[in-house]
CSV table of C-alpha atoms in Angstrom, one decimal:
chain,number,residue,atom,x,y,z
R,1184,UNK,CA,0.0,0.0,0.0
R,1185,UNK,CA,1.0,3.4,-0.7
R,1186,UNK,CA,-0.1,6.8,0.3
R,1187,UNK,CA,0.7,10.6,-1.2
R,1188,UNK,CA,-0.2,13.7,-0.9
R,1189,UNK,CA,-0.7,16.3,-3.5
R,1190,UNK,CA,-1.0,19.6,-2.1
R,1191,UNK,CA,-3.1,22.1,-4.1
R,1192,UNK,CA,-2.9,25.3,-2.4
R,1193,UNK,CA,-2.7,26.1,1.2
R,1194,UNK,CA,-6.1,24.8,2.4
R,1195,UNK,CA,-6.8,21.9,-0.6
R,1196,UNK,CA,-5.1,18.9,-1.1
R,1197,UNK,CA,-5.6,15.2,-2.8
R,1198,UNK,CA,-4.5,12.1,-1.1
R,1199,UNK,CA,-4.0,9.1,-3.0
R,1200,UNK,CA,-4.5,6.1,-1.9
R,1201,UNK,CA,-3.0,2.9,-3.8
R,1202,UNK,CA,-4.2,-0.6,-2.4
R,1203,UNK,CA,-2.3,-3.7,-4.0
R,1204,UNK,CA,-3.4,-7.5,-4.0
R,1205,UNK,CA,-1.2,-8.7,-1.7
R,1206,UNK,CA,-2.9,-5.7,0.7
R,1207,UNK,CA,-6.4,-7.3,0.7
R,1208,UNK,CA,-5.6,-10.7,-0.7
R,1209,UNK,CA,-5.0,-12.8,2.7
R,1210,UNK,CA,-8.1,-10.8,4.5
R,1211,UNK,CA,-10.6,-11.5,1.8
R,1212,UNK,CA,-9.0,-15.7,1.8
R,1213,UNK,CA,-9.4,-15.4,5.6
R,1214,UNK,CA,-13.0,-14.4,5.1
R,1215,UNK,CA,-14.4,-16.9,2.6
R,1216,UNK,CA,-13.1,-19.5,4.4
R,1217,UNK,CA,-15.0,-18.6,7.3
R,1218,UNK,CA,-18.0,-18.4,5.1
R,1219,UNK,CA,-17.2,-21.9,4.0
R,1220,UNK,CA,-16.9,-23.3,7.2
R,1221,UNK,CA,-20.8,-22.2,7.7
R,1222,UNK,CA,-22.6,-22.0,4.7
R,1223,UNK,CA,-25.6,-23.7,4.0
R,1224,UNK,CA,-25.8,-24.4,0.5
R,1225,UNK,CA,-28.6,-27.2,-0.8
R,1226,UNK,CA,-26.5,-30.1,-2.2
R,1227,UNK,CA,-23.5,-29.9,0.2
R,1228,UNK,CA,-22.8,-30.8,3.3
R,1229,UNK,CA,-22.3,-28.1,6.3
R,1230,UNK,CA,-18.3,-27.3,5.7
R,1231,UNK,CA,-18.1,-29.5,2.8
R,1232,UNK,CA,-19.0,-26.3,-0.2
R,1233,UNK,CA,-16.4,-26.3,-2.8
R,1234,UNK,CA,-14.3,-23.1,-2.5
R,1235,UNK,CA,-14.9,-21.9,-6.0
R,1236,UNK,CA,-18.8,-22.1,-5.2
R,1237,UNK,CA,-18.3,-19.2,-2.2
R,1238,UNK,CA,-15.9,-17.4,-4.4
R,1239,UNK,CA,-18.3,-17.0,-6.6
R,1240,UNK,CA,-21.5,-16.3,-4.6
R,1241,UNK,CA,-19.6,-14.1,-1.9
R,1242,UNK,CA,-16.3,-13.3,-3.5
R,1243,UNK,CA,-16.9,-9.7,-4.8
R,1244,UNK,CA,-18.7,-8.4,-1.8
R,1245,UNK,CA,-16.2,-9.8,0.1
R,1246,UNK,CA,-13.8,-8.4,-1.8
R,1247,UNK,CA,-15.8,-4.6,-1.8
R,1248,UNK,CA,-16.1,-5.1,1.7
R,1249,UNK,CA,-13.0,-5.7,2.8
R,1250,UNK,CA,-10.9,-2.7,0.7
R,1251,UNK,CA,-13.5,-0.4,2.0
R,1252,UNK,CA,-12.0,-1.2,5.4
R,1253,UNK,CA,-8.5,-1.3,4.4
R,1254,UNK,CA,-9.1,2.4,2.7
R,1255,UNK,CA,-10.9,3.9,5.3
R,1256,UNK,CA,-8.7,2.6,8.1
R,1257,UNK,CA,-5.1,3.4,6.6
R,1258,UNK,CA,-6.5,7.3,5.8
R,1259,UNK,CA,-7.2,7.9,9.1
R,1260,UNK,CA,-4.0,6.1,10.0
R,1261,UNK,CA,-2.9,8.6,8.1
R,1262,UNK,CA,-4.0,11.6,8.6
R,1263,UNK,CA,-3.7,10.9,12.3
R,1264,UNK,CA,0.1,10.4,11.3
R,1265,UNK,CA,0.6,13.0,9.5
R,1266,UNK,CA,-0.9,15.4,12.0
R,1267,UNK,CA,-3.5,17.2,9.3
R,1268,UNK,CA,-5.9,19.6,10.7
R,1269,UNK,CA,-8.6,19.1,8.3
R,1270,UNK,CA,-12.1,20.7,8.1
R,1271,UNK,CA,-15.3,18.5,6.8
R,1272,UNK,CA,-14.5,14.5,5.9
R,1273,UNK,CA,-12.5,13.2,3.1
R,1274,UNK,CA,-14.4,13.1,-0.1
R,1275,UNK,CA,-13.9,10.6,-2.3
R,1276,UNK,CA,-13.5,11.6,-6.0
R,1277,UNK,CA,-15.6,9.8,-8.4
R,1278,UNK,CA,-13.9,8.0,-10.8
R,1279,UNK,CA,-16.7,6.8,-13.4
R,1280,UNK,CA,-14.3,4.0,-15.0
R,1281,UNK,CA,-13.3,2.3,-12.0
R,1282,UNK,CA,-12.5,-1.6,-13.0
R,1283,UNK,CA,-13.3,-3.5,-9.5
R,1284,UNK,CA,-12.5,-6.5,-12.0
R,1285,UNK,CA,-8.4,-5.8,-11.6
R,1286,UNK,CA,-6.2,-6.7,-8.9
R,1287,UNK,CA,-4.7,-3.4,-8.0
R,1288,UNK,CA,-6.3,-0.3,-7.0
R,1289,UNK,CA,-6.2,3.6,-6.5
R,1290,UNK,CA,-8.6,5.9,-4.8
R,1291,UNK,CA,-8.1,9.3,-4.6
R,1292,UNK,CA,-9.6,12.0,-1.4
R,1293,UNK,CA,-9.8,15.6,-1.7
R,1294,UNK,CA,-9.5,17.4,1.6
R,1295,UNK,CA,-10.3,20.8,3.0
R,1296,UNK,CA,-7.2,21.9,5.3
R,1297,UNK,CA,-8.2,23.9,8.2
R,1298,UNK,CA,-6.1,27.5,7.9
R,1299,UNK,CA,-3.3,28.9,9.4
R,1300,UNK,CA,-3.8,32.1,11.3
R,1301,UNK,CA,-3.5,33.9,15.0
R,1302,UNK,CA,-5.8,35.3,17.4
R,1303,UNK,CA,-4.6,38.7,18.9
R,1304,UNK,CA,-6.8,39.0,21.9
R,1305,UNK,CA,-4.9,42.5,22.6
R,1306,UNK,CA,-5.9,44.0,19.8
R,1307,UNK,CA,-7.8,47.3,19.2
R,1308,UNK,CA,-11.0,46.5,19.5
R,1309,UNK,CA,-14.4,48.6,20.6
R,1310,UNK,CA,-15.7,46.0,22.9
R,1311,UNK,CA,-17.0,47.4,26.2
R,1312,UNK,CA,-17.5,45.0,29.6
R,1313,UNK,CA,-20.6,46.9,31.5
R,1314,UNK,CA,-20.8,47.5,35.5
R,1315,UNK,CA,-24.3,47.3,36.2
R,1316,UNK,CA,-25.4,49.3,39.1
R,1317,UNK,CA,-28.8,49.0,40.9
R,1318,UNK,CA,-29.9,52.6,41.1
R,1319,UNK,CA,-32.0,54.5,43.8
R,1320,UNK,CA,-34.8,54.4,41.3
R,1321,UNK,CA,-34.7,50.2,41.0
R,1322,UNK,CA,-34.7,49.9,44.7
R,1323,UNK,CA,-37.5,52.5,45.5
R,1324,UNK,CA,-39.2,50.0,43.2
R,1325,UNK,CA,-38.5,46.9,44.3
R,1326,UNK,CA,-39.2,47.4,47.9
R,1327,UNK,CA,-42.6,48.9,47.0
R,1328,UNK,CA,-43.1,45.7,45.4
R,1329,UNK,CA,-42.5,43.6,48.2
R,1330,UNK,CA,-44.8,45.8,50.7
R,1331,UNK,CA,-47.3,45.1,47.7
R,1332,UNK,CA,-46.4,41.4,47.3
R,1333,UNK,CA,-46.9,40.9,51.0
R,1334,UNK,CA,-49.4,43.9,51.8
R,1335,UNK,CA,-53.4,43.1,52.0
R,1336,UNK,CA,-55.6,43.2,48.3
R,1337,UNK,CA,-59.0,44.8,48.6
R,1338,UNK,CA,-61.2,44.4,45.7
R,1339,UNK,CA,-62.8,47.9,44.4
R,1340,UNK,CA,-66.0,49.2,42.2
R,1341,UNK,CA,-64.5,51.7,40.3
R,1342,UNK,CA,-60.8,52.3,38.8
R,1343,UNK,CA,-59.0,55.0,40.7
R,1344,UNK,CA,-55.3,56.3,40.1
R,1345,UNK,CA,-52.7,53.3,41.4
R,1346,UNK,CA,-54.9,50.3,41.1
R,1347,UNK,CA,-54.7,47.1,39.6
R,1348,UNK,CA,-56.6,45.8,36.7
R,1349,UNK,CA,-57.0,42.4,35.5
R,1350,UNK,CA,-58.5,42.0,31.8
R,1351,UNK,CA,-58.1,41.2,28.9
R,1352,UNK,CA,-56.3,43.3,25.8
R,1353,UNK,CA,-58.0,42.3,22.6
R,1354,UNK,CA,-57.8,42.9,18.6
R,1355,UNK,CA,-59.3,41.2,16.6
R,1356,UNK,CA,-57.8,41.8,13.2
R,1357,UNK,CA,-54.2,41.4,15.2
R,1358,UNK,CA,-54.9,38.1,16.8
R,1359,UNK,CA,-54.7,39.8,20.4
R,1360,UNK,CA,-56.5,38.3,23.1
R,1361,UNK,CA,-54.0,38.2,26.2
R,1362,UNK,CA,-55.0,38.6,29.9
R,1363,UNK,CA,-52.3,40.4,31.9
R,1364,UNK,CA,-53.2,42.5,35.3
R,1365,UNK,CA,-51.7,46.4,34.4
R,1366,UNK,CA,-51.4,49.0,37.2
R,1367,UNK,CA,-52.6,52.4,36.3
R,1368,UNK,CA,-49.4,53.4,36.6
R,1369,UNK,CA,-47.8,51.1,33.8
R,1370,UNK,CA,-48.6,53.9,31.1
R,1371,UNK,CA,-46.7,56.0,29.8
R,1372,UNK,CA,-49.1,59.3,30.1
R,1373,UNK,CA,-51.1,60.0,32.3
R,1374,UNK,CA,-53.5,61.1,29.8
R,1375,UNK,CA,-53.8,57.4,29.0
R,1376,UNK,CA,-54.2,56.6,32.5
R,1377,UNK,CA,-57.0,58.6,33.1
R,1378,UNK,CA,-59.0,56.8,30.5
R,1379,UNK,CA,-59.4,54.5,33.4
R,1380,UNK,CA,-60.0,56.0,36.2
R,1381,UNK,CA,-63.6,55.6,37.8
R,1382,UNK,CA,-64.1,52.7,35.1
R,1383,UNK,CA,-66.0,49.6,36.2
R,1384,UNK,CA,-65.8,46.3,36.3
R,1385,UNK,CA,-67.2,44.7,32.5
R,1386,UNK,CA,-66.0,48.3,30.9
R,1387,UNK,CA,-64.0,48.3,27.6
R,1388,UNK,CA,-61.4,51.0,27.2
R,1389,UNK,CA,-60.1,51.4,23.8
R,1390,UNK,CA,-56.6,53.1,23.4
R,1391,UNK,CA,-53.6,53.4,20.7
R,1392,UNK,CA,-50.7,51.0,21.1
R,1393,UNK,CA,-48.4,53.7,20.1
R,1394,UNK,CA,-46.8,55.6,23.2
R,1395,UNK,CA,-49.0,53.2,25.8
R,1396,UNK,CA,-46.1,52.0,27.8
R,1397,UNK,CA,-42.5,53.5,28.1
R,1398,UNK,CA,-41.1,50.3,26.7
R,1399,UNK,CA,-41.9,48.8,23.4
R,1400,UNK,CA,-40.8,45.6,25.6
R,1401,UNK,CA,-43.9,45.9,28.2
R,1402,UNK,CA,-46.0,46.0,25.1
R,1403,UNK,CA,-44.5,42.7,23.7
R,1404,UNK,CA,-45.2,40.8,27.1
R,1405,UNK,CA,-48.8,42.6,27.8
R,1406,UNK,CA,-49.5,42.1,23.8
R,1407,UNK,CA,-48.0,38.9,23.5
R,1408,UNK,CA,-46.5,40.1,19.8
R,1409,UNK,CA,-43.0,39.6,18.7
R,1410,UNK,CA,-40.1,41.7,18.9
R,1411,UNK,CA,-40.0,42.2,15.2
R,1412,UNK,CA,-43.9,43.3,15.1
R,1413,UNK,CA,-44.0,45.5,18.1
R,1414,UNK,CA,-41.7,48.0,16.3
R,1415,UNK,CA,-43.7,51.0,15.1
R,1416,UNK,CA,-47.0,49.2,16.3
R,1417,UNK,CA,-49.5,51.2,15.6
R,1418,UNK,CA,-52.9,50.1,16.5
R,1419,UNK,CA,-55.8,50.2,18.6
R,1420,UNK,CA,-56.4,47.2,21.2
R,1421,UNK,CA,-60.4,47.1,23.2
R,1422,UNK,CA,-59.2,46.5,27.4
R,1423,UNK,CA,-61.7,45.0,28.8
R,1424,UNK,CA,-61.8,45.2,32.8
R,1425,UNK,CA,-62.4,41.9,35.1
R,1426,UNK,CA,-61.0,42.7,38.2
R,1427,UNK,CA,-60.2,45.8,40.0
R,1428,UNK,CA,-58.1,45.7,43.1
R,1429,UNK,CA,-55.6,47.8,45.2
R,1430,UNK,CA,-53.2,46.4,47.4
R,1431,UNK,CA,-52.7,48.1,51.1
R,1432,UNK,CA,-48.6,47.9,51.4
R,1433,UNK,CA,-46.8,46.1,54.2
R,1434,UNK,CA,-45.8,48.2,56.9
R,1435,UNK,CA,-41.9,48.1,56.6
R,1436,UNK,CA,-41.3,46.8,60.2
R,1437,UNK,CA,-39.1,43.9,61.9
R,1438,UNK,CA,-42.1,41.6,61.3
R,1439,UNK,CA,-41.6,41.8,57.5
R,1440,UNK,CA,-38.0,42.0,57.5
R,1441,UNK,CA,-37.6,38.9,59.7
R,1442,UNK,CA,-39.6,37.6,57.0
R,1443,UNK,CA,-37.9,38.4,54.4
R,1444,UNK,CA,-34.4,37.7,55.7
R,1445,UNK,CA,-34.6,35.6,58.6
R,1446,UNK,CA,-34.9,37.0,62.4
R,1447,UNK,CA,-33.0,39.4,63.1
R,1448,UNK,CA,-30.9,39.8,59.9
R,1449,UNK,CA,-32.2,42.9,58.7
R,1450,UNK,CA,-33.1,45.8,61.3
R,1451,UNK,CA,-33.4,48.8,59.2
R,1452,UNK,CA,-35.0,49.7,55.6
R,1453,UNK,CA,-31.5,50.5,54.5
R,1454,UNK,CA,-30.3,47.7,55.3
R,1455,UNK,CA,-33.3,46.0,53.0
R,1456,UNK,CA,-32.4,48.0,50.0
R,1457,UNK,CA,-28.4,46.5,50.5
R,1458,UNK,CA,-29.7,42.9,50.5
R,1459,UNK,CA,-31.5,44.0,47.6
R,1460,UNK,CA,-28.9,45.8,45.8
R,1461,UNK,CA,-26.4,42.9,47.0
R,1462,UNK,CA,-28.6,40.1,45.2
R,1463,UNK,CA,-29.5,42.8,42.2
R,1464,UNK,CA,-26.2,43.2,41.0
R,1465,UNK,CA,-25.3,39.5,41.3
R,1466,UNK,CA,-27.6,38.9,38.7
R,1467,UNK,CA,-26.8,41.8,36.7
R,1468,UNK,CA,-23.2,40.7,36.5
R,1469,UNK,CA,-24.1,37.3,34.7
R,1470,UNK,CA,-25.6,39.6,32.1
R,1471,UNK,CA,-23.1,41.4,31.8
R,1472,UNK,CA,-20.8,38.8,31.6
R,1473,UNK,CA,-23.0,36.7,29.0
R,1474,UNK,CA,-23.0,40.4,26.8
R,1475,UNK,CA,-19.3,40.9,27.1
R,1476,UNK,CA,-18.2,37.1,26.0
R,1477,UNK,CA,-20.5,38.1,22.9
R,1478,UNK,CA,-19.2,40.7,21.8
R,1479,UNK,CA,-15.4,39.4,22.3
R,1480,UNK,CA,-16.4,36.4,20.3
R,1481,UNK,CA,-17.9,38.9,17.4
R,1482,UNK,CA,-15.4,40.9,17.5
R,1483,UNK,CA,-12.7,38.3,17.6
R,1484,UNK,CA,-14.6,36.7,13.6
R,1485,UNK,CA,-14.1,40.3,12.0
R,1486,UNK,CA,-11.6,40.6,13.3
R,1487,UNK,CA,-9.3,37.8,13.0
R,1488,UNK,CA,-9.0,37.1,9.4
R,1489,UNK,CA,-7.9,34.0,7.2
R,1490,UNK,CA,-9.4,31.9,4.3
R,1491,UNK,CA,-11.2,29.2,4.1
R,1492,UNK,CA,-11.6,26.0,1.9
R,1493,UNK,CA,-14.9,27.1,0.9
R,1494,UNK,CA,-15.5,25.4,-2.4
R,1495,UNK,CA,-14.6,21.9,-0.6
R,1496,UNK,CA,-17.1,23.0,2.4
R,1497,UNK,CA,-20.1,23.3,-0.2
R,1498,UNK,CA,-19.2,19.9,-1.9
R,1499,UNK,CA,-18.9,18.3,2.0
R,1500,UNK,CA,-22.4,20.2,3.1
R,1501,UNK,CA,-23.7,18.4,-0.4
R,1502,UNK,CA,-23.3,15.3,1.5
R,1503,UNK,CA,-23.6,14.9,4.8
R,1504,UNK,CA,-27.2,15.8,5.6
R,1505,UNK,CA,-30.0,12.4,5.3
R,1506,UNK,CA,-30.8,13.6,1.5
R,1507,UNK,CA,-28.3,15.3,-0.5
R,1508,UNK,CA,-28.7,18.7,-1.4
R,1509,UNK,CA,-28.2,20.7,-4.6
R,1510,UNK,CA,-25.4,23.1,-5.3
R,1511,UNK,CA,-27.5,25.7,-4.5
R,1512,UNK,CA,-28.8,24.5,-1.3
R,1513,UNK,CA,-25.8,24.3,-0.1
R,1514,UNK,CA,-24.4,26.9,-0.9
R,1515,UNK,CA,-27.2,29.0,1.4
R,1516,UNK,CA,-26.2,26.4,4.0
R,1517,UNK,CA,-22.3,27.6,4.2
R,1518,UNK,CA,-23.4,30.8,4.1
R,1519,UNK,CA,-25.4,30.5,7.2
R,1520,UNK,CA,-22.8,28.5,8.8
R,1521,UNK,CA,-19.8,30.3,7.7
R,1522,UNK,CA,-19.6,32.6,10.8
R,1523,UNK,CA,-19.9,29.4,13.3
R,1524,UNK,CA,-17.5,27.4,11.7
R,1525,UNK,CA,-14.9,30.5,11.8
R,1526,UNK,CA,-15.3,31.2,15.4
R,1527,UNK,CA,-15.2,27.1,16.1
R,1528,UNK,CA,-11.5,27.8,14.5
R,1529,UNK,CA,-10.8,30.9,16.5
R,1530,UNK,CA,-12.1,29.1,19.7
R,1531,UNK,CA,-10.4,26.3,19.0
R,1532,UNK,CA,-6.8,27.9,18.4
R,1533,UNK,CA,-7.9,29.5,22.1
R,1534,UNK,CA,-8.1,26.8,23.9
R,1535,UNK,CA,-4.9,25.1,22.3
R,1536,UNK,CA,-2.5,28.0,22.5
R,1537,UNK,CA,-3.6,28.7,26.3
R,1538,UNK,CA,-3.9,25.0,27.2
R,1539,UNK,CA,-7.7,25.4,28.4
R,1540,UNK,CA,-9.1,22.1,29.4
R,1541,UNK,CA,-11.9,20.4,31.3
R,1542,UNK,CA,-11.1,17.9,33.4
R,1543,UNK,CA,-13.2,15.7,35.5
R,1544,UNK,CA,-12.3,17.7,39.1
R,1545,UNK,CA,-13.4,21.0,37.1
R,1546,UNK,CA,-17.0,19.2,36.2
R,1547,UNK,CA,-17.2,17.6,40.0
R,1548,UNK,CA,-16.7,21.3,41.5
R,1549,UNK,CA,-19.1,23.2,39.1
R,1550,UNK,CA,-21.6,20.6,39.9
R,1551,UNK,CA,-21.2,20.1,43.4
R,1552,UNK,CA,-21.9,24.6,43.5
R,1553,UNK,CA,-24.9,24.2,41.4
R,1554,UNK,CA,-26.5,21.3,43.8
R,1555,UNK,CA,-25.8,23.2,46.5
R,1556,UNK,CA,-27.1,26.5,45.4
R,1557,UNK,CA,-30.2,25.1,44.1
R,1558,UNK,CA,-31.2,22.9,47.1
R,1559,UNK,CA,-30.5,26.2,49.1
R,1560,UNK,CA,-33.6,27.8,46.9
R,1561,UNK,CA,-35.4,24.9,48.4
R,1562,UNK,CA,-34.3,25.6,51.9
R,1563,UNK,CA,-31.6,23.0,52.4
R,1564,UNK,CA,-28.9,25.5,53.3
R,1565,UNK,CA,-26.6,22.9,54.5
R,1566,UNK,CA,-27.0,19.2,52.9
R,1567,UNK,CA,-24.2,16.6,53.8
R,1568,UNK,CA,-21.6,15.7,51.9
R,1569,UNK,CA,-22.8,12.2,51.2
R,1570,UNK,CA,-26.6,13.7,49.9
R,1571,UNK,CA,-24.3,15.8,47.1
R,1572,UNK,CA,-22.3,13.1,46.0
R,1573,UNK,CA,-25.1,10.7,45.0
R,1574,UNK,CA,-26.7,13.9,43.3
R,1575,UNK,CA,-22.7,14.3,41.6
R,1576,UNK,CA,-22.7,10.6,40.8
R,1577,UNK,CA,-26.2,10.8,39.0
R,1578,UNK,CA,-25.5,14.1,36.7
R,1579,UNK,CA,-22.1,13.1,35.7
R,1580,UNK,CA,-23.1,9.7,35.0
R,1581,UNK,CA,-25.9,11.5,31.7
R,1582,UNK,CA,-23.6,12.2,28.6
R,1583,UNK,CA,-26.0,14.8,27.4
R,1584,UNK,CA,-25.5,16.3,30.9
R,1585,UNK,CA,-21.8,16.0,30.9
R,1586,UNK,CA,-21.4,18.0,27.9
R,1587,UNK,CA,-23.8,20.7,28.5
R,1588,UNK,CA,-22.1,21.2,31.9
R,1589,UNK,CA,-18.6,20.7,30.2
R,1590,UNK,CA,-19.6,23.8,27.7
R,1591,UNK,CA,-20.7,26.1,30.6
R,1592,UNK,CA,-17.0,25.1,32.3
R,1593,UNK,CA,-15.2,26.1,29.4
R,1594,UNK,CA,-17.4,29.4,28.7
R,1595,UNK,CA,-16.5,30.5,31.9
R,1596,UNK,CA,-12.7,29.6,31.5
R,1597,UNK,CA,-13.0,31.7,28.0
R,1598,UNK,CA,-14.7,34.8,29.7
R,1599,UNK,CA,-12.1,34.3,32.6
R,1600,UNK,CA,-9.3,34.7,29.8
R,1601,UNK,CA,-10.6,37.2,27.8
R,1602,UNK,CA,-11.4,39.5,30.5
R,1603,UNK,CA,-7.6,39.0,31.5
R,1604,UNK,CA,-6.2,39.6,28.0
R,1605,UNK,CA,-9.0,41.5,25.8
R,1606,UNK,CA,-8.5,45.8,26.6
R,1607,UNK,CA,-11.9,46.8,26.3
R,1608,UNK,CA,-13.1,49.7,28.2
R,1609,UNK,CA,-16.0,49.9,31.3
R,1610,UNK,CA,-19.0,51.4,31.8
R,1611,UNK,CA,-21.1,51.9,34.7
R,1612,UNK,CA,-24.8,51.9,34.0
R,1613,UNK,CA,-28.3,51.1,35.5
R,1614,UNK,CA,-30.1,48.1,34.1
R,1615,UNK,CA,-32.5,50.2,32.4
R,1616,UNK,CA,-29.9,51.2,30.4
R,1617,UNK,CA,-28.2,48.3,29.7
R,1618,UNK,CA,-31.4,46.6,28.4
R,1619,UNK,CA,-31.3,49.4,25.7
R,1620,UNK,CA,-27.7,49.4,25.0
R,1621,UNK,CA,-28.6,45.7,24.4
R,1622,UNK,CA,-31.7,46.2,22.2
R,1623,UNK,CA,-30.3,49.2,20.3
R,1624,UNK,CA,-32.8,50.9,22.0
């Protein structure tokens, strides 16, 4: 057997594989004897077939069979060998003449080389790593929603400024029929608002969608419409009122605290709005993060430029799927994957220049911290060490769950590097903010 490479350009080449007789010749010999031991022809005994008999019946699948194997085992051999970095499979070139009838024979593979390029993670770049701050505003809010979540609700006749309506926003032409409870307070004018007050319960309030809520994203949730449709929306919608209530706050004493906190963790109303800001900002900075290892990973594809074997990727995409598809097909499906694949490269050249790995103490720890944190939602602050192990034991032993933890571990090591090596600047900013900055809004 012999096998050579023909290097097209930098990222094509055609491998060459010659297979000989005396390659396959004592395999396929091996195997129809085997076959002869157990045949069971009509005529002959069990064992007792004449050789030339199998060799005819089995002899050229066994033959197909077996270089098949030979080929596909000495490639990889190969290419494992010869250390190529390729992108895609081999494909085999059809060779419409081929003579399966001869003793010797030659198949050839083209293959798509991945490229050679670096990552400059210092580079210039205009990526910028937010600081989100819980404003005075956001926790005025929040703890008049917690006097309101644990305060008294009294049901009322007529609407009146600050109450809460349940109903039911409704267009027909639209396909809007969603029930959502509003406070009075949720519009954006107070012109609007006052279209409500001193309604009744079974009234029907008509108003434009245009301007009704600060936030084009209130009207997707209250609307139930999609971000692309709620652009510009521009409409009117029928309320109709089932419900009117108004909620007497919780007086902000020791009782609510203790039951908020625990006893005697919390003494003062400050003190509330620090656990609040405390737990506020914790979240926020897993947004934050999740933003900033975006837009490092989209900067890092425009940024970070080399070619690829693209006319091989389009022949590969031809084949790979359940049904083949057409030129053109595939052609829309590099284009769609194009960016994926490039960062896969970029990613992977990450990880192997700054030896990032996963190993299995890195998935025990990450899941031993999610158990915990999650049984402590449930009140199970501190659970033995046995109780977590079992719970380890049982997560790691799903694949499915092994990788998707796995992934999470090595996004985390990624964000951990780049916010060591990328410069990017840093902004402070409220939430509010950052859900525009992250909408273009």
């Amino acid at each position: 057997m012999n096998i050579t490479r023909e290097q097209v350009d930098a990222l094509n080449a055609v491998v060459t594989v010659a297979i000989t007789k005396e390659d396959y010749k004592p395999k396929v010999e091996q195997v129809l004897k085997d076959y002869r031991k157990n045949a069971n022809i009509p005529g002959f005994r069990k064992g007792a077939v004449p050789m030339s008999l199998i060799e005819k019946q089995y002899g050229k699948a066994i033959l197909l069979d077996e270089v098949n194997k030979l080929l596909q085992s000495s490639l990889n051999d190969y290419l494992v060998e010869e250390k190529l970095d390729i992108l895609g499979n081999p494909l085999p070139k059809v060779t419409e003449d081929f003579n399966w009838d001869a003793d010797d024979y030659s198949f050839e593979f083209e293959l798509g080389l991945a490229p050679e390029f670096t990552v400059d993670l210092a580079g210039k770049n205009k990526v910028t790593k937010y600081n989100i701050v819980a404003d005075d505003k956001m926790l005025d809010e929040q703890v008049e929603r917690i006097q309101k979540q644990y305060g008294k609700m009294i049901s009322k006749d007529k609407v009146e400024e600050g109450d809460d309506m349940r109903g039911i926003f409704s267009n027909e032409e639209k396909g809007i029929n969603n029930e959502v409870t509003l406070n009075t307070a949720d519009f954006k004018t107070k012109t609007v608002a006052k279209k409500f007050i001193g309604k009744k319960v079974g009234d029907v309030v008509t108003v434009s969608t245009k301007g009704l809520f600060d936030d084009d994203h209130k009207l997707m949730d209250y609307l139930k419409v999609s971000h692309d449709d709620v652009h510009g929306l521009d409409i009117e919608v029928n309320f109709t009122i089932e419900e009117i209530t108004t909620t007497e706050k919780a007086e902000l004493n020791q009782e609510l605290f203790d039951k908020l906190f625990g006893e005697g963790v919390v003494t003062s109303v400050e003190e509330v709005k620090e656990k609040i800001k405390e737990d506020a900002e914790r979240q926020f900075a897993q947004q934050a993060d999740q933003k900033f290892l975006n837009d490092v990973t989209e900067w890092l594809v425009e940024s970070t430029s080399f070619e690829l074997p693209a006319e091989f990727l389009k022949k590969w995409i031809q084949t790979v799927g359940e049904s083949p598809l057409t030129p053109e097909q595939a052609e829309e499906e590099y284009a769609k994957s194009e960016k994926g694949l490039r960062y896969q490269l970029i990613e992977g050249k990450i990880v192997t220049g700054n030896n990032l790995q996963v190993n299995f103490e890195d998935l025990k720890a990450y899941t031993s911290n999610l158990i915990k944190m999650q049984m402590a939602q449930f009140g199970q602050t501190n659970p033995s060490d046995a109780d977590v192990e079992n719970i380890i034991a049982r997560v790691l032993s799903n694949k499915d769950e092994v990788k998707r933890l796995s992934e999470q571990i090595m996004s985390e090591k990624m964000l951990a590097l780049f916010k060591e090596n990328v410069k990017y600047k840093t902004k402070e900013i409220t939430y509010q903010d950052f859900i525009k900055e992250m909408y273009g809004e």
